[in-house]
Tab-separated table of C-alpha atoms in Angstrom:
chain	number	residue	atom	x	y	z
A	29	MET	CA	-17.241	-109.589	90.578
A	30	THR	CA	-15.273	-107.315	93.348
A	31	ASP	CA	-17.107	-107.213	96.696
A	32	HIS	CA	-18.562	-103.889	96.229
A	33	ALA	CA	-19.379	-103.932	92.374
A	34	GLN	CA	-23.081	-104.567	93.453
A	35	TYR	CA	-22.674	-100.377	94.721
A	36	LEU	CA	-21.173	-99.148	91.453
A	37	ILE	CA	-23.462	-97.065	88.970
A	38	GLN	CA	-23.154	-98.786	86.261
A	39	GLN	CA	-24.385	-96.293	83.876
A	40	GLU	CA	-24.101	-92.535	83.703
A	41	PRO	CA	-26.881	-90.718	85.464
A	42	PHE	CA	-27.969	-87.941	83.649
A	43	TYR	CA	-27.125	-84.324	85.352
A	44	GLN	CA	-27.691	-80.949	84.295
A	45	PRO	CA	-24.793	-78.865	86.192
A	46	LEU	CA	-26.116	-75.353	87.369
A	47	HIS	CA	-23.317	-73.584	88.478
A	48	GLN	CA	-19.659	-74.484	89.469
A	49	GLU	CA	-21.124	-77.630	91.406
A	50	VAL	CA	-19.319	-80.228	89.850
A	51	GLN	CA	-15.718	-78.383	89.737
A	52	LEU	CA	-16.410	-77.791	93.564
A	53	TYR	CA	-17.262	-81.005	94.447
A	54	GLN	CA	-14.016	-82.668	92.449
A	55	ALA	CA	-12.106	-80.165	94.659
A	56	ALA	CA	-13.568	-81.417	97.452
A	57	TRP	CA	-12.978	-85.289	96.482
A	58	ASP	CA	-9.781	-84.627	95.769
A	59	GLU	CA	-8.777	-83.355	99.421
A	60	ARG	CA	-11.104	-86.124	100.529
A	61	LEU	CA	-13.539	-83.574	102.399
A	62	PRO	CA	-16.823	-84.613	103.740
A	63	VAL	CA	-19.452	-82.757	102.025
A	64	MET	CA	-22.840	-81.245	102.932
A	65	ILE	CA	-25.205	-80.741	100.149
A	66	LYS	CA	-28.171	-78.339	101.220
A	67	GLY	CA	-31.431	-77.469	99.193
A	68	PRO	CA	-35.201	-78.091	98.572
A	69	THR	CA	-36.899	-81.403	98.268
A	70	GLY	CA	-36.808	-82.776	94.520
A	71	CYS	CA	-33.892	-80.136	93.257
A	72	GLY	CA	-31.093	-82.625	92.321
A	73	LYS	CA	-29.232	-83.512	95.587
A	74	SER	CA	-29.124	-87.063	95.397
A	75	ARG	CA	-28.763	-87.545	91.695
A	76	PHE	CA	-26.014	-85.146	91.717
A	77	VAL	CA	-24.559	-87.287	94.304
A	78	GLU	CA	-24.887	-90.467	91.787
A	79	TYR	CA	-23.494	-88.798	89.050
A	80	MET	CA	-20.035	-87.853	90.918
A	81	ALA	CA	-19.854	-91.326	92.018
A	82	TRP	CA	-20.263	-92.420	89.147
A	83	THR	CA	-17.648	-89.835	87.305
A	84	LEU	CA	-15.045	-90.626	89.715
A	85	GLY	CA	-15.778	-94.286	89.338
A	86	ARG	CA	-16.794	-94.729	92.972
A	87	PRO	CA	-18.918	-97.161	94.398
A	88	LEU	CA	-21.901	-95.317	96.282
A	89	ILE	CA	-23.790	-96.572	99.293
A	90	THR	CA	-26.968	-94.558	100.212
A	91	VAL	CA	-29.022	-94.385	103.333
A	92	ALA	CA	-32.202	-92.568	103.756
A	93	CYS	CA	-31.982	-91.624	107.047
A	94	ASN	CA	-35.153	-91.424	109.291
A	95	GLU	CA	-35.907	-90.880	113.339
A	96	ASP	CA	-35.610	-94.430	114.302
A	97	MET	CA	-32.703	-95.097	112.913
A	98	THR	CA	-29.883	-95.988	115.486
A	99	ALA	CA	-26.109	-95.791	115.391
A	100	SER	CA	-26.069	-99.766	115.166
A	101	ASP	CA	-27.994	-99.255	111.904
A	102	LEU	CA	-25.027	-97.225	110.774
A	103	VAL	CA	-22.222	-99.130	111.966
A	104	GLY	CA	-23.201	-102.699	112.554
A	105	ARG	CA	-23.872	-105.241	115.028
A	106	TYR	CA	-23.866	-108.792	116.737
A	107	LEU	CA	-26.274	-111.307	114.886
A	108	LEU	CA	-27.498	-114.620	115.704
A	109	ASP	CA	-27.149	-117.781	113.716
A	110	ALA	CA	-26.970	-121.034	113.583
A	111	ASN	CA	-23.470	-121.022	114.445
A	112	GLY	CA	-23.834	-118.769	117.173
A	113	THR	CA	-23.139	-114.993	116.587
A	114	ARG	CA	-21.414	-112.938	114.371
A	115	TRP	CA	-20.440	-109.074	113.133
A	116	LEU	CA	-22.663	-107.807	109.934
A	117	ASP	CA	-21.091	-104.365	109.243
A	118	GLY	CA	-23.454	-101.464	108.908
A	119	PRO	CA	-23.537	-99.291	105.684
A	120	LEU	CA	-21.213	-97.044	107.419
A	121	THR	CA	-18.554	-99.441	108.057
A	122	THR	CA	-19.139	-101.221	104.888
A	123	ALA	CA	-17.984	-97.384	102.979
A	124	ALA	CA	-15.309	-97.335	105.136
A	125	ARG	CA	-14.057	-100.403	104.366
A	126	ILE	CA	-13.892	-99.931	100.577
A	127	GLY	CA	-13.328	-96.959	99.753
A	128	ALA	CA	-17.113	-96.106	98.836
A	129	ILE	CA	-18.745	-92.639	98.866
A	130	CYS	CA	-21.315	-92.972	101.677
A	131	TYR	CA	-24.505	-90.978	101.216
A	132	LEU	CA	-26.726	-89.810	104.292
A	133	ASP	CA	-29.950	-88.576	102.684
A	134	GLU	CA	-31.749	-86.310	104.434
A	135	ILE	CA	-29.676	-86.568	107.650
A	136	VAL	CA	-31.476	-84.093	110.228
A	137	GLU	CA	-34.209	-86.780	110.034
A	138	ALA	CA	-31.912	-89.083	112.144
A	139	ARG	CA	-31.257	-88.279	115.857
A	140	GLN	CA	-28.652	-86.326	116.857
A	141	ASP	CA	-27.223	-89.081	119.300
A	142	THR	CA	-27.259	-91.470	115.966
A	143	THR	CA	-25.670	-88.974	113.937
A	144	VAL	CA	-22.633	-88.468	116.425
A	145	VAL	CA	-20.910	-91.666	115.225
A	146	ILE	CA	-19.864	-89.816	111.850
A	147	HIS	CA	-17.710	-86.990	113.656
A	148	PRO	CA	-14.404	-89.311	113.671
A	149	LEU	CA	-14.517	-89.973	110.279
A	150	THR	CA	-15.199	-86.164	109.520
A	151	ASP	CA	-11.693	-85.026	110.822
A	152	HIS	CA	-7.939	-85.644	110.650
A	153	ARG	CA	-8.397	-89.087	112.496
A	154	ARG	CA	-10.922	-90.627	109.415
A	155	THR	CA	-11.469	-93.407	111.537
A	156	LEU	CA	-14.617	-95.504	113.123
A	157	PRO	CA	-14.692	-96.928	116.484
A	158	LEU	CA	-16.672	-100.166	116.811
A	159	ASP	CA	-16.937	-100.276	120.264
A	160	LYS	CA	-19.306	-103.265	120.501
A	161	LYS	CA	-16.786	-105.170	118.210
A	162	GLY	CA	-13.616	-103.432	119.803
A	163	GLU	CA	-12.146	-102.470	116.803
A	164	LEU	CA	-11.048	-99.224	115.186
A	165	VAL	CA	-11.706	-99.052	111.532
A	166	ARG	CA	-9.157	-96.592	109.584
A	167	ALA	CA	-11.142	-95.377	106.520
A	168	HIS	CA	-10.171	-96.452	103.317
A	169	ALA	CA	-7.789	-94.068	101.411
A	170	ASP	CA	-11.225	-93.101	98.964
A	171	PHE	CA	-13.510	-93.183	101.573
A	172	GLN	CA	-16.163	-90.099	101.574
A	173	LEU	CA	-18.608	-88.915	103.478
A	174	VAL	CA	-21.743	-87.155	102.034
A	175	ILE	CA	-24.907	-85.529	103.710
A	176	SER	CA	-27.869	-83.994	102.502
A	177	TYR	CA	-30.876	-82.151	104.188
A	178	ASN	CA	-33.524	-79.732	102.998
A	179	PRO	CA	-32.999	-76.398	105.309
A	180	GLY	CA	-36.767	-75.399	104.526
A	181	TYR	CA	-37.622	-78.323	107.304
A	182	GLN	CA	-35.219	-76.874	109.985
A	183	SER	CA	-36.140	-76.375	113.486
A	184	LEU	CA	-35.350	-76.210	116.826
A	185	MET	CA	-35.617	-80.162	117.214
A	186	LYS	CA	-34.839	-80.894	113.439
A	187	ASP	CA	-31.824	-79.336	112.625
A	188	LEU	CA	-27.422	-80.616	112.991
A	189	LYS	CA	-25.277	-79.339	116.104
A	190	GLN	CA	-22.377	-76.790	115.093
A	191	SER	CA	-20.235	-79.735	115.742
A	192	THR	CA	-21.516	-81.770	113.082
A	193	LYS	CA	-21.923	-79.088	110.651
A	194	GLN	CA	-18.717	-77.646	110.671
A	195	ARG	CA	-17.062	-80.673	110.058
A	196	PHE	CA	-18.126	-80.322	106.363
A	197	ALA	CA	-17.757	-78.492	103.272
A	198	ALA	CA	-21.119	-77.697	101.744
A	199	LEU	CA	-22.795	-77.019	98.564
A	200	HIS	CA	-26.243	-74.930	98.069
A	201	PHE	CA	-28.721	-76.242	95.616
A	202	ASP	CA	-31.829	-74.886	94.474
A	203	TYR	CA	-34.358	-75.167	91.238
A	204	ALA	CA	-32.741	-74.164	87.800
A	205	ASP	CA	-33.913	-71.558	86.307
A	206	PRO	CA	-36.999	-71.949	83.932
A	207	ASP	CA	-35.394	-72.735	80.542
A	208	THR	CA	-32.967	-74.907	82.148
A	209	GLU	CA	-35.558	-76.867	84.281
A	210	ALA	CA	-38.125	-77.224	81.301
A	211	GLY	CA	-34.700	-79.057	79.702
A	212	ILE	CA	-34.064	-81.266	82.127
A	213	ILE	CA	-37.803	-82.107	82.385
A	214	ALA	CA	-37.717	-82.694	78.258
A	215	ARG	CA	-34.381	-84.541	78.520
A	216	GLU	CA	-35.724	-87.024	81.364
A	217	THR	CA	-39.318	-87.685	80.055
A	218	GLY	CA	-39.187	-86.471	76.071
A	219	LEU	CA	-41.876	-84.065	76.429
A	220	ALA	CA	-41.905	-81.099	74.032
A	221	GLN	CA	-39.585	-77.919	75.557
A	222	GLU	CA	-42.772	-75.594	75.081
A	223	GLN	CA	-44.887	-78.156	77.211
A	224	ALA	CA	-42.075	-78.798	79.532
A	225	LEU	CA	-41.779	-74.883	79.843
A	226	SER	CA	-45.586	-74.827	80.553
A	227	LEU	CA	-45.358	-76.818	83.684
A	228	VAL	CA	-42.260	-74.834	85.095
A	229	LYS	CA	-44.639	-71.907	85.157
A	230	ILE	CA	-47.423	-73.459	87.290
A	231	ALA	CA	-44.052	-74.688	89.650
A	232	ALA	CA	-43.092	-70.832	89.816
A	233	THR	CA	-46.721	-70.236	90.988
A	234	ALA	CA	-46.671	-72.738	93.951
A	235	ARG	CA	-42.944	-71.754	94.994
A	236	ASN	CA	-44.085	-68.273	95.328
A	237	LEU	CA	-46.502	-69.588	98.212
A	238	LYS	CA	-43.499	-71.451	100.363
A	239	GLY	CA	-44.543	-69.817	103.587
A	240	HIS	CA	-47.683	-68.251	102.672
A	241	GLY	CA	-49.670	-71.609	102.856
A	242	LEU	CA	-47.142	-74.082	101.279
A	243	ASP	CA	-44.354	-75.582	103.037
A	244	GLU	CA	-42.605	-76.582	100.218
A	245	GLY	CA	-43.120	-75.613	96.128
A	246	ILE	CA	-43.675	-77.871	93.440
A	247	SER	CA	-40.371	-79.857	92.769
A	248	THR	CA	-38.358	-80.788	89.768
A	249	ARG	CA	-39.151	-84.399	90.747
A	250	LEU	CA	-42.839	-83.693	90.595
A	251	LEU	CA	-42.567	-81.675	87.537
A	252	VAL	CA	-40.917	-85.023	85.800
A	253	TYR	CA	-44.170	-86.891	87.238
A	254	ALA	CA	-46.606	-84.545	85.520
A	255	ALA	CA	-44.437	-84.737	82.242
A	256	ARG	CA	-44.355	-88.626	82.157
A	257	LEU	CA	-48.320	-88.039	82.746
A	258	ILE	CA	-48.656	-86.126	79.691
A	259	LYS	CA	-46.813	-88.564	77.691
A	260	ARG	CA	-49.184	-91.260	78.353
A	261	ALA	CA	-52.111	-89.040	77.102
A	262	ILE	CA	-53.396	-87.985	80.356
A	263	PRO	CA	-54.795	-84.270	79.659
A	264	PRO	CA	-52.327	-81.987	80.927
A	265	ARG	CA	-54.820	-80.379	83.419
A	266	LEU	CA	-55.290	-83.697	84.888
A	267	ALA	CA	-51.666	-84.635	84.998
A	268	GLY	CA	-50.707	-81.103	86.819
A	269	ARG	CA	-53.523	-81.668	89.381
A	270	MET	CA	-52.713	-85.154	90.000
A	271	ALA	CA	-48.746	-84.889	89.682
A	272	LEU	CA	-48.027	-81.321	90.735
A	273	VAL	CA	-51.036	-79.943	93.227
A	274	ASP	CA	-52.976	-82.805	95.133
A	275	PRO	CA	-49.470	-84.529	96.641
A	276	ILE	CA	-48.554	-81.077	97.966
A	277	THR	CA	-51.329	-79.652	99.769
A	278	ASP	CA	-54.759	-80.595	101.460
A	279	ASP	CA	-55.700	-77.190	101.872
A	280	ALA	CA	-58.991	-76.684	99.979
A	281	GLU	CA	-57.857	-72.687	99.183
A	282	ILE	CA	-54.337	-73.530	98.089
A	283	ARG	CA	-55.545	-75.983	95.952
A	284	ALA	CA	-58.138	-73.887	94.350
A	285	THR	CA	-55.144	-71.501	93.558
A	286	LEU	CA	-52.716	-74.158	92.027
A	287	TYR	CA	-55.857	-75.660	89.951
A	288	HIS	CA	-56.685	-71.953	88.320
A	289	ALA	CA	-52.753	-71.539	87.915
A	290	ILE	CA	-53.117	-75.281	86.064
A	291	ASP	CA	-56.085	-73.700	84.283
A	292	ALA	CA	-54.445	-70.771	82.970
A	293	VAL	CA	-51.948	-72.116	81.275
A	294	PHE	CA	-53.403	-75.394	79.840
A	295	GLY	CA	-56.774	-74.108	79.540
A	296	THR	CA	-60.082	-75.610	80.570
A	297	ASP	CA	-61.271	-77.872	77.859
């Protein structure tokens, strides 16, 4: 077993291409361009990266970014043990050494003073300075950096610097058209296509409320959750409330509006 076998995706992840994103990503990979993926929550960004890593046969190292993440969390740090101190590579350094795809999920959640450490890896240098260790890591020929974020959550406090943005090629994702989205749900859960389409109709109502009481609409991920509950013999009305409405809002009026949409689709019995 190789050192990076634990990062290999063994089974093909299901992913339904929507446009030319597979071909575009393949071209970016062939040129080893860093890639930025933008789109609403739960629309398939992470699944797409998993699918492409599997397709390319490359290890995938995923980092869920958060505001407490430091540069050391990405590149590595010295640790104390019984024999003194030893250096432990962080996920970004590991990916650069072994030629993995390093995926920084929701990168805007990280502090800007943390994300600047990726800059030398995203231009012609393709290097990562380990200042604390006094080492300059030259990225493996197959290393690629991929980042993602949800533009709907952008603000003056949570956005990428232009100096970071302009180091990436970008793909914009959105929710699939109704028939395709219903097909994804049916494929993922085994739910009948007709019932899956009913769930998508409810999602459309919520997505139309984005910016009018909702920060974000119902994601494809939540539709899959609802379908899985229905497959467990939970009545569709209750599954819809539990998986589609209650997680996304605490506003009584918005909740009542979406409950009504569920009743209109599935009935009140």
